[in-house]
Tab-separated table of C-alpha atoms and ligand atoms in Angstrom:
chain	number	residue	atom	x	y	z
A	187	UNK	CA	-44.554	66.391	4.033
A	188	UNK	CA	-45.715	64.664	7.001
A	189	UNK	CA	-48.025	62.541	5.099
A	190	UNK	CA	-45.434	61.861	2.768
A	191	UNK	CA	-43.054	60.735	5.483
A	192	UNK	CA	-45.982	58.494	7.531
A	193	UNK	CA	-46.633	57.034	4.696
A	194	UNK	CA	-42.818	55.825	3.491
A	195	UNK	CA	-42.502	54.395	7.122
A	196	UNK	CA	-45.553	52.605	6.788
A	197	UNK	CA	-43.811	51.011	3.106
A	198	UNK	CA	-40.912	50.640	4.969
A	199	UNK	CA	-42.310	48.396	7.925
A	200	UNK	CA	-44.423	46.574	4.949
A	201	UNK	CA	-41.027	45.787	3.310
A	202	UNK	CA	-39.233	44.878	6.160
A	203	UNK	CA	-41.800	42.632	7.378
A	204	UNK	CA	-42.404	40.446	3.700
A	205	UNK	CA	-38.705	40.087	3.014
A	206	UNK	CA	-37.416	36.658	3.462
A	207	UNK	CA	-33.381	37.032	3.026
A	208	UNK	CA	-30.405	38.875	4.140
A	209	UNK	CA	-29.245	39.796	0.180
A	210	UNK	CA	-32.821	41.473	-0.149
A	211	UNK	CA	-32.793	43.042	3.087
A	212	UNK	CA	-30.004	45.163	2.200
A	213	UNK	CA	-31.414	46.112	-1.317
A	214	UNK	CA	-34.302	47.654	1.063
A	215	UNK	CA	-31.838	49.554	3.046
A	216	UNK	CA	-29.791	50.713	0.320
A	217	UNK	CA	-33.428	51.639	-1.482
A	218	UNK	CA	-34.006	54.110	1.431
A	219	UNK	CA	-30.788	54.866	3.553
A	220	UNK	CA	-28.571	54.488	0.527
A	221	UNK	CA	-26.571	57.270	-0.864
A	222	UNK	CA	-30.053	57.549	-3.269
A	223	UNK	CA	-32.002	56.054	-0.569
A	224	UNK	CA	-35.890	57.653	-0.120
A	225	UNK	CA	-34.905	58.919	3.465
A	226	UNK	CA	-31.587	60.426	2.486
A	227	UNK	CA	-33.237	62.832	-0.058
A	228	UNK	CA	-35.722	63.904	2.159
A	229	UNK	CA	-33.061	64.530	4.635
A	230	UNK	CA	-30.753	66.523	2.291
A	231	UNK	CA	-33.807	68.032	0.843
A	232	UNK	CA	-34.511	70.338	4.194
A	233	UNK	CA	-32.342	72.892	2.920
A	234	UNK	CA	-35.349	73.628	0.699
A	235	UNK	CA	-37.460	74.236	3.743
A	236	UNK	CA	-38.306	77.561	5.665
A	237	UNK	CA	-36.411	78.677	8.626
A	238	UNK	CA	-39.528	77.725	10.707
A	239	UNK	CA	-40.151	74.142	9.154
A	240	UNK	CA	-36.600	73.375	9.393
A	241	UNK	CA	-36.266	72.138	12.965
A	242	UNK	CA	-39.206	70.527	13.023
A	243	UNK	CA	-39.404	68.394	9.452
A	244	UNK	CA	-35.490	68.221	10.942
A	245	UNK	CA	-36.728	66.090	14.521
A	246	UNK	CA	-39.247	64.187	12.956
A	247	UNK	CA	-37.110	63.395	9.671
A	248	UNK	CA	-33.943	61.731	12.171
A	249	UNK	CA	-36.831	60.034	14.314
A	250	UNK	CA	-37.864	58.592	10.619
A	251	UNK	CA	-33.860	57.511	9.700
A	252	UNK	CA	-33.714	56.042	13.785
A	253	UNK	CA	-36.759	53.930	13.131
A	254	UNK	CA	-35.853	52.383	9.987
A	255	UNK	CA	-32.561	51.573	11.250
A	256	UNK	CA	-33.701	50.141	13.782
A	257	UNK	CA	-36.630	48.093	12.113
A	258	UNK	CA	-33.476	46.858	9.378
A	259	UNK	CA	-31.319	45.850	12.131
A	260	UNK	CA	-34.424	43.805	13.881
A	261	UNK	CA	-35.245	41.828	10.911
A	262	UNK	CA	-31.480	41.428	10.130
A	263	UNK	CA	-31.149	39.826	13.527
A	264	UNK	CA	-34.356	37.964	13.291
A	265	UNK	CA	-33.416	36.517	9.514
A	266	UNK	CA	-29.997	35.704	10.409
A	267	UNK	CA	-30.959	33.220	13.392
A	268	UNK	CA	-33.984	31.586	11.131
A	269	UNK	CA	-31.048	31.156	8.360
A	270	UNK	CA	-28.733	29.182	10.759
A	271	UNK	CA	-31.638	27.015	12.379
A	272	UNK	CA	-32.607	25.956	8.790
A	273	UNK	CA	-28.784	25.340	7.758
A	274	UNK	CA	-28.053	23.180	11.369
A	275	UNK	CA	-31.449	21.463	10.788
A	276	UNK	CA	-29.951	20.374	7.068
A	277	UNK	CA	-26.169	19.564	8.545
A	278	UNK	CA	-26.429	18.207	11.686
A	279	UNK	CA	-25.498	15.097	12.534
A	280	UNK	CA	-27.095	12.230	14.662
A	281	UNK	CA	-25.074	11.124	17.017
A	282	UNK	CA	-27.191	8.194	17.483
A	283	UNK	CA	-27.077	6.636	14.119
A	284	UNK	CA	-24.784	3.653	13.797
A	285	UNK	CA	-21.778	4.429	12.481
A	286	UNK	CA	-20.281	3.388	9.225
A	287	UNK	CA	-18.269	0.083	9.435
A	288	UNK	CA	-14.186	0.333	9.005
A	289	UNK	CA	-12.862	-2.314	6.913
A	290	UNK	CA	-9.422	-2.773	8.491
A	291	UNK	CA	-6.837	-4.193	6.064
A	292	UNK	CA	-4.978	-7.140	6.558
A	293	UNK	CA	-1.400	-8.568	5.205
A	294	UNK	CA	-1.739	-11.110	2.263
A	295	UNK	CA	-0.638	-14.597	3.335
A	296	UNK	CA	2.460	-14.506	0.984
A	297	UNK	CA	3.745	-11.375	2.843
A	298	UNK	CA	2.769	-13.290	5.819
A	299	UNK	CA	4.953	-15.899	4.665
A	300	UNK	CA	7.435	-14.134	3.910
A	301	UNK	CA	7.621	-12.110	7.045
A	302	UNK	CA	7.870	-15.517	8.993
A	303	UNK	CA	10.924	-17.109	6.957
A	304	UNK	CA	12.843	-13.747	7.278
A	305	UNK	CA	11.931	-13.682	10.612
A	306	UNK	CA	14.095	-17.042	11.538
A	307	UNK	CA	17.149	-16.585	9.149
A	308	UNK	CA	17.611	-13.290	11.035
A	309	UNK	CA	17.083	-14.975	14.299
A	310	UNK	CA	19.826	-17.216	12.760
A	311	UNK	CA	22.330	-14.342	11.711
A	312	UNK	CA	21.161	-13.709	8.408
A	313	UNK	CA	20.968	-10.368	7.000
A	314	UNK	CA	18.504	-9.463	4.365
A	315	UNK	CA	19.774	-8.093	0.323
A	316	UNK	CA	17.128	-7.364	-1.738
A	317	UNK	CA	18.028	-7.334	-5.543
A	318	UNK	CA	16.486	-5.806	-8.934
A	319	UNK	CA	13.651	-7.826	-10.816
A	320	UNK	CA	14.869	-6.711	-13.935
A	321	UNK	CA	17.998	-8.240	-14.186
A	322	UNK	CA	21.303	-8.622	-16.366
A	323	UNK	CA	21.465	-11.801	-18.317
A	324	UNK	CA	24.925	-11.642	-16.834
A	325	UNK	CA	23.609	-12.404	-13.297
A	326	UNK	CA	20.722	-14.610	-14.139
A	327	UNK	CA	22.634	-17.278	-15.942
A	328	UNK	CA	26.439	-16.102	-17.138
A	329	UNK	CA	27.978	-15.493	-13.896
A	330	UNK	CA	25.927	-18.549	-12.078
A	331	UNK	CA	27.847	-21.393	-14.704
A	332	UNK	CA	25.205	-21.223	-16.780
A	333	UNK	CA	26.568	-19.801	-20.025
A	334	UNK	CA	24.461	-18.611	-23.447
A	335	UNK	CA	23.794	-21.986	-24.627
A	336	UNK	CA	24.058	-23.887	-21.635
A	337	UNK	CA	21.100	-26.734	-21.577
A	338	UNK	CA	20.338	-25.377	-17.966
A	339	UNK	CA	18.939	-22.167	-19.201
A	340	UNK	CA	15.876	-24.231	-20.640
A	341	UNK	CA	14.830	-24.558	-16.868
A	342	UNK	CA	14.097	-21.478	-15.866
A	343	UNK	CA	12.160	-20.561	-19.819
A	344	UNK	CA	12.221	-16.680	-19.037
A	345	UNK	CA	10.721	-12.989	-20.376
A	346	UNK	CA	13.490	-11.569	-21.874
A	347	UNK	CA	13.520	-7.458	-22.040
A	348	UNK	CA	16.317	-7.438	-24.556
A	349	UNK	CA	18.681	-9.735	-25.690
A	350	UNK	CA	21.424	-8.757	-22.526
A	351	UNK	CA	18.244	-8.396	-19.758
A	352	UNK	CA	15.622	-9.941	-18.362
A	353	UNK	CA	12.883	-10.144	-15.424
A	354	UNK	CA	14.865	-12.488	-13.084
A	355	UNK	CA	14.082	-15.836	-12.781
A	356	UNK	CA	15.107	-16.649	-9.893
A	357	UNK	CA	16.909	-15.004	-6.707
A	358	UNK	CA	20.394	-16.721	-7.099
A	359	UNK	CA	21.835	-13.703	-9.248
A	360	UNK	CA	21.869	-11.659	-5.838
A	361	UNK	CA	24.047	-14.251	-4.696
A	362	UNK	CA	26.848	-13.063	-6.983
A	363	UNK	CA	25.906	-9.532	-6.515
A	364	UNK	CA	26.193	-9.305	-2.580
A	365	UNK	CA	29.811	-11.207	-2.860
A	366	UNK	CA	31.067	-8.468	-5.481
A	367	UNK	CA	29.986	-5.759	-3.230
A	368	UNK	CA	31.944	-6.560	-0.908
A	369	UNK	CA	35.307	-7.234	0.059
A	370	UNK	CA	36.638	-11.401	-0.455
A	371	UNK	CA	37.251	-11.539	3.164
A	372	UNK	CA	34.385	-10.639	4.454
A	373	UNK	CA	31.661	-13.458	5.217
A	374	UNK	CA	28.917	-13.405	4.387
A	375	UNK	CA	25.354	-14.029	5.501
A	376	UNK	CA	22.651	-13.480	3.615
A	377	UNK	CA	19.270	-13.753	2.897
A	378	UNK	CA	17.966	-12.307	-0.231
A	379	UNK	CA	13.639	-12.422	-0.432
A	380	UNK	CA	12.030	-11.225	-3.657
A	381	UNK	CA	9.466	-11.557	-7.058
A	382	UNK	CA	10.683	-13.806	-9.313
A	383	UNK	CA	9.306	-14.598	-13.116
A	384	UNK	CA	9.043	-17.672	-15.860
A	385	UNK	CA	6.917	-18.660	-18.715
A	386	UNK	CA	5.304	-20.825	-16.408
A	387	UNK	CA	1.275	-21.582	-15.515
A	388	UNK	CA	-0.790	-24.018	-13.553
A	389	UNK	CA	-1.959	-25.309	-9.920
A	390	UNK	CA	1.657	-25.510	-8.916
A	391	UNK	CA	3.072	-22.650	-11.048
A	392	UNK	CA	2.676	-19.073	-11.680
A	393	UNK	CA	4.135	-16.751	-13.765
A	394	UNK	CA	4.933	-14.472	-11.163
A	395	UNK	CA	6.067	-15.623	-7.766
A	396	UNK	CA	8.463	-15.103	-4.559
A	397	UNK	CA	11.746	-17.015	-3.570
A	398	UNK	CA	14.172	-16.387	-1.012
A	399	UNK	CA	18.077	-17.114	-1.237
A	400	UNK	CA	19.998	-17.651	0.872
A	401	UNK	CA	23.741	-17.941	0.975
A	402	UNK	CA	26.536	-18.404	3.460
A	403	UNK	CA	30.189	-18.208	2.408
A	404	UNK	CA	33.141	-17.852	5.008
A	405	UNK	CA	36.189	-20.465	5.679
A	406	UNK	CA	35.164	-23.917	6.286
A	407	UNK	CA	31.237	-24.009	5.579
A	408	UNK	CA	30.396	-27.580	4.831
A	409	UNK	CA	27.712	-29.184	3.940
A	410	UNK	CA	26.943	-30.067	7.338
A	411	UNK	CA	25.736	-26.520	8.162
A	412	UNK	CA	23.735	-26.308	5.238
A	413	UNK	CA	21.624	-29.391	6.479
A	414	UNK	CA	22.101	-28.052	10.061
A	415	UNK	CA	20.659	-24.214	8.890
A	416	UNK	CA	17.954	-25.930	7.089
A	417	UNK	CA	16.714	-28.620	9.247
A	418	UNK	CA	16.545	-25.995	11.771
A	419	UNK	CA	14.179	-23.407	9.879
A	420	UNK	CA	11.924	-26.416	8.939
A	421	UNK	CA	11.275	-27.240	12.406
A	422	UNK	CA	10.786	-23.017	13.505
A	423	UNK	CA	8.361	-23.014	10.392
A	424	UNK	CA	6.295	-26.041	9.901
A	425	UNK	CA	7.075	-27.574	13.559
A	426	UNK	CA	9.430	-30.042	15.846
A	427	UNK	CA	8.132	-33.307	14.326
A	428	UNK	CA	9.469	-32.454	10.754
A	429	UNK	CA	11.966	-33.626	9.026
A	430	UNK	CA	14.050	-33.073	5.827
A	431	UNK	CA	16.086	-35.117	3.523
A	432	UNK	CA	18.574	-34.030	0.633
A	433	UNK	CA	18.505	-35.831	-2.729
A	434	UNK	CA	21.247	-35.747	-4.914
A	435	UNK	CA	20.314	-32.697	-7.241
A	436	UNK	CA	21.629	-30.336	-10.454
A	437	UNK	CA	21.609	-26.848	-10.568
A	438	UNK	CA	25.446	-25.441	-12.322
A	439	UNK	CA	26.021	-22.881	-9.809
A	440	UNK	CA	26.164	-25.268	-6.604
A	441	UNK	CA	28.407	-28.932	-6.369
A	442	UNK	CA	27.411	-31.058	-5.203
A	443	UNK	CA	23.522	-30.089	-5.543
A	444	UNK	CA	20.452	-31.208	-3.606
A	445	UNK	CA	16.900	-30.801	-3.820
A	446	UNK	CA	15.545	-30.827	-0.155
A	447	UNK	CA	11.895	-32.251	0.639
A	448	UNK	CA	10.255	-32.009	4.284
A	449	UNK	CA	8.110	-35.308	5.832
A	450	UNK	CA	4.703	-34.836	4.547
A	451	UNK	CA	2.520	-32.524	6.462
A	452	UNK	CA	-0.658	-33.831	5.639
A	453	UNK	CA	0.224	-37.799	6.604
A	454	UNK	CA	3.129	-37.196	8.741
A	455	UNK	CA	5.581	-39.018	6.218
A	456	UNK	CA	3.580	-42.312	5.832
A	457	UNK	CA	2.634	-41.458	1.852
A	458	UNK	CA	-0.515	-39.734	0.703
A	459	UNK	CA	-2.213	-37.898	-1.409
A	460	UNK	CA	-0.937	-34.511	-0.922
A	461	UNK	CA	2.933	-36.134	-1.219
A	462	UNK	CA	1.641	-38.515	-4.107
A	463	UNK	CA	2.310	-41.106	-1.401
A	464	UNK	CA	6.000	-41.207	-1.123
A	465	UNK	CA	5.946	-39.304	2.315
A	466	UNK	CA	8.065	-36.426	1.249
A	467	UNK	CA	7.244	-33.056	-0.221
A	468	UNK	CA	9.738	-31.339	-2.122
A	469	UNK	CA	10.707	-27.242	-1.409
A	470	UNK	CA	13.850	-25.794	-2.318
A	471	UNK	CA	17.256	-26.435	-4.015
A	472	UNK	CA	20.080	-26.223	-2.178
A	473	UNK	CA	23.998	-26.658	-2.525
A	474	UNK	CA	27.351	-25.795	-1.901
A	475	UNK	CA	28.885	-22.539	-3.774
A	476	UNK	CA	30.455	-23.501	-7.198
A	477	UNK	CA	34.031	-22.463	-6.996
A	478	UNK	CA	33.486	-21.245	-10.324
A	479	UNK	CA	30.796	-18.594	-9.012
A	480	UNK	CA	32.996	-17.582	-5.809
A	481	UNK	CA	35.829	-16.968	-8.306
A	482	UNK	CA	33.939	-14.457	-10.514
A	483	UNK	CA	32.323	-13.107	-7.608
A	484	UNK	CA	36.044	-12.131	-6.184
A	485	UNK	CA	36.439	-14.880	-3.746
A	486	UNK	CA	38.960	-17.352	-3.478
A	487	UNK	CA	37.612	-20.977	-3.613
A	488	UNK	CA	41.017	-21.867	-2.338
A	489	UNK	CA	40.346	-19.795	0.828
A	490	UNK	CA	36.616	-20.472	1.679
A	491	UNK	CA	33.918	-22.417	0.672
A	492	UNK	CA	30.054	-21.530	1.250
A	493	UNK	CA	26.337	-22.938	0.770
A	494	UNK	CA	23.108	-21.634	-0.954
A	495	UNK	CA	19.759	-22.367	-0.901
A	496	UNK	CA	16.872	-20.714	-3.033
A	497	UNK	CA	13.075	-21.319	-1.752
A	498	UNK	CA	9.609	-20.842	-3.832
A	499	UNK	CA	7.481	-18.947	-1.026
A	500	UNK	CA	4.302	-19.813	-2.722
A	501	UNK	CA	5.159	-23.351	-2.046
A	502	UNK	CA	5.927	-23.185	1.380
A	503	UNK	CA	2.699	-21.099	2.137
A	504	UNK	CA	0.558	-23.486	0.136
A	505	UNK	CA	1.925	-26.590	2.559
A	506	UNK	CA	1.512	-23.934	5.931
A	507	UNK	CA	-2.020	-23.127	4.925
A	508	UNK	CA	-3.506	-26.478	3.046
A	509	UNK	CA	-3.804	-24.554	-0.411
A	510	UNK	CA	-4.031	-26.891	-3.355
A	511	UNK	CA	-3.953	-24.277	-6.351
A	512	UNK	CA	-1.434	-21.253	-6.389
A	513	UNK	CA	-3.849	-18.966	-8.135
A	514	UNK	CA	-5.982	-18.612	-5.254
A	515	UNK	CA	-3.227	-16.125	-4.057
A	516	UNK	CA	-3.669	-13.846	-6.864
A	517	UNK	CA	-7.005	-13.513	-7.067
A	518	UNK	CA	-8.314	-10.944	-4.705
A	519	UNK	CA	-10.503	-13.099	-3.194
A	520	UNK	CA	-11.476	-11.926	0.156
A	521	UNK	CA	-13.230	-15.121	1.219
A	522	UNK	CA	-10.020	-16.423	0.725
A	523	UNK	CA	-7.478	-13.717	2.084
A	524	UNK	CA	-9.558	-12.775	5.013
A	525	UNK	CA	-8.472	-15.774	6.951
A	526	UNK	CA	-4.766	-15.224	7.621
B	283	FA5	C1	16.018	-22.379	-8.369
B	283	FA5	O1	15.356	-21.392	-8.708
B	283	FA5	C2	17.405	-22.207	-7.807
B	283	FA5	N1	17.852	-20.859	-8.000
B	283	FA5	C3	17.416	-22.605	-6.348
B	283	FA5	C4	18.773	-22.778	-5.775
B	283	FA5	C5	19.381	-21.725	-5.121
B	283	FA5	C6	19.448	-23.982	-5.912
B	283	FA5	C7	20.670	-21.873	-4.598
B	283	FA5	C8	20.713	-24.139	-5.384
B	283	FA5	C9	21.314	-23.087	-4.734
B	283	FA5	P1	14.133	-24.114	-8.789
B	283	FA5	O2	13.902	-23.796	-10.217
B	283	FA5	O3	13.979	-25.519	-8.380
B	283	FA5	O4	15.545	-23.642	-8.312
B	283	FA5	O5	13.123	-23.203	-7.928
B	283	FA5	C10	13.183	-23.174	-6.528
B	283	FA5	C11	11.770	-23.212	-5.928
B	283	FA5	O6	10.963	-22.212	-6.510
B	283	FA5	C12	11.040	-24.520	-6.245
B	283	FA5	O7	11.358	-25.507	-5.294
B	283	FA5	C13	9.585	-24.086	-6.116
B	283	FA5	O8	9.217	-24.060	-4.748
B	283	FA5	C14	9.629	-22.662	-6.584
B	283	FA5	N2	9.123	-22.491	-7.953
B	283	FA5	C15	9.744	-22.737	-9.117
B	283	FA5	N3	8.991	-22.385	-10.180
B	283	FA5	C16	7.846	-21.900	-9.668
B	283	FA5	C17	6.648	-21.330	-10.221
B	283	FA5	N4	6.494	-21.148	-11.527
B	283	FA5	N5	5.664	-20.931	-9.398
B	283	FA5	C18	5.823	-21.058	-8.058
B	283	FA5	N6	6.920	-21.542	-7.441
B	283	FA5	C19	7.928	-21.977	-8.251
């Protein structure tokens, strides 16, 4: 028996020594200090023994159990570290590598734009309305004078959704919605900033683009502080030198009408080519409210009177920034949009 049990420790420390991981470390242990385990028989087997043999097969057997456990727990230890050197070798990180660059985004120029113009009118008094893009063919055109059949429609040619709705093409429905929300006394200041949409395409035109309304209606607006509001966001926007002029202009929800141009930015009003050499460069429609329009709205033309103005964005960012086509916004092109 002695043999026997020299010879399993021998095995043991064999085994113990070769193995390489923790999963086949404890197959070992369970192979002799399992319930089955080589050890454990032996142990239970000393019942078999004389009374003599007993204590000391007994001694030597536990000294057997206390060395194997021990040897298991070694290697355990000695396995374990070895495993998390290899895994911190394969994860670690080095701190002195450069690190990965952070592209920081940036605003597009058109919200730029945008953010700029707001910025003024509410400086001015203005508070902002923002609208739906798919819009009522009542608000579009019906409740601005411009009736089903009205020749004005064809100059706005829009995408119709179904014959009583449409994306909006332009922001002047919201001035009709903002006056019905409210009750006829109240004045009203407003800007209203938004997408708009017509059949339209080309270095001046795109299907898809941004106006802002605006619209002022309390008693005794005149024209006078439509040209004063205007002339003043011109100079906040583009600078003190400009100017602005009003020509005589027809849209069927304003009377009178104007179309409002600002002294050339590129030749300072003397003519070139960016103004096709008149001097002036041409960059929203303006008028005063259509009694008409105040009436369905629920005001009284009687009582008050009111102005309204409705700006392409695009435009106005195109003259800030020296852009010559309007598809350049759309594009994606970072060379393009990184600059603002
Ligand atoms: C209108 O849309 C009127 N609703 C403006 C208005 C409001 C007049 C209130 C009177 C009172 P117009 O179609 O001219 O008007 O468009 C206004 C501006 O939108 C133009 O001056 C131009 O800057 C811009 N614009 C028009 N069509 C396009 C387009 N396809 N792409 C880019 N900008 C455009």
């Amino acid at each position: 028996m002695q043999e026997g049990m020299d010879k399993l420790e021998l095995q043991l420390k064999e085994e113990v020594g070769n193995v390489q991981d923790l999963d086949e470390l404890n197959n070992i242990r369970i192979r002799y200090l399992g319930k089955k385990g080589e050890i454990t028989l032996l142990i239970r087997n000393m019942s078999k023994l004389s009374a003599e043999e007993r204590p000391v097969f007994g001694k030597k057997l536990n000294e057997l159990k206390a060395s194997a456990e021990t040897m298991l727990k070694l290697r355990k230890k000695e396995l374990s570290s070895k495993l998390s050197t290899k895994r911190w070798e394969k994860e670690r990180v080095d701190v002195t590598l450069p690190g990965k660059p952070f592209n920081l985004g940036r605003r597009h120029p058109i919200t730029l734009v945008l953010q700029e113009i707001e910025d003024i009118f509410i400086y001015m008094g203005f508070i902002i309305a923002e609208g739906p893009e798919v819009e009522l063919d009542y608000y579009n055109f019906e409740a601005l004078n411009m009736p089903r059949h009205h020749p004005a429609r064809d100059m706005q040619d829009s995408f119709y959704i179904n014959s009583k709705m449409l994306l909006r093409t332009h922001t002047s429905p919201m001035e009709v919605r903002v006056m019905e929300a409210q009750a006829p006394e109240l004045p009203v200041r407003i800007i209203s900033p938004g997408k708009v949409y017509r059949r339209d395409d080309d270095v001046t035109h795109s299907p898809m683009f941004h106006q802002i309304e605006g619209l002022a209606v309390d008693k005794g607006i005149t024209f006078a502080d439509l040209k004063g509001t205007l002339l003043f966001f011109i100079k906040e926007m583009f600078g003190k030198d400009r100017d602005i002029r009003l020509r005589p202009s027809y849209f069927p929800f304003v009377e009178p009408g104007a179309e409002v141009d600002i002294s050339c930015i590129s030749c300072d009003g003397k003519g070139c080519r960016v103004c096709g050499g008149t001097g002036w460069l041409e960059i929203l429609g303006a008028g005063m409210s259509h009694p008409r329009v105040l009436e369905v709205s629920g005001y009284d033309p009687e009582k008050v009177t009111g102005f309204a103005f409705g700006m392409g964005v695009e435009r106005i960012a195109m003259l800030k920034y020296g852009i010559d086509d309007i598809r350049l916004f759309y594009t994606n092109d970072l060379r393009l949009l990184r600059n603002y």
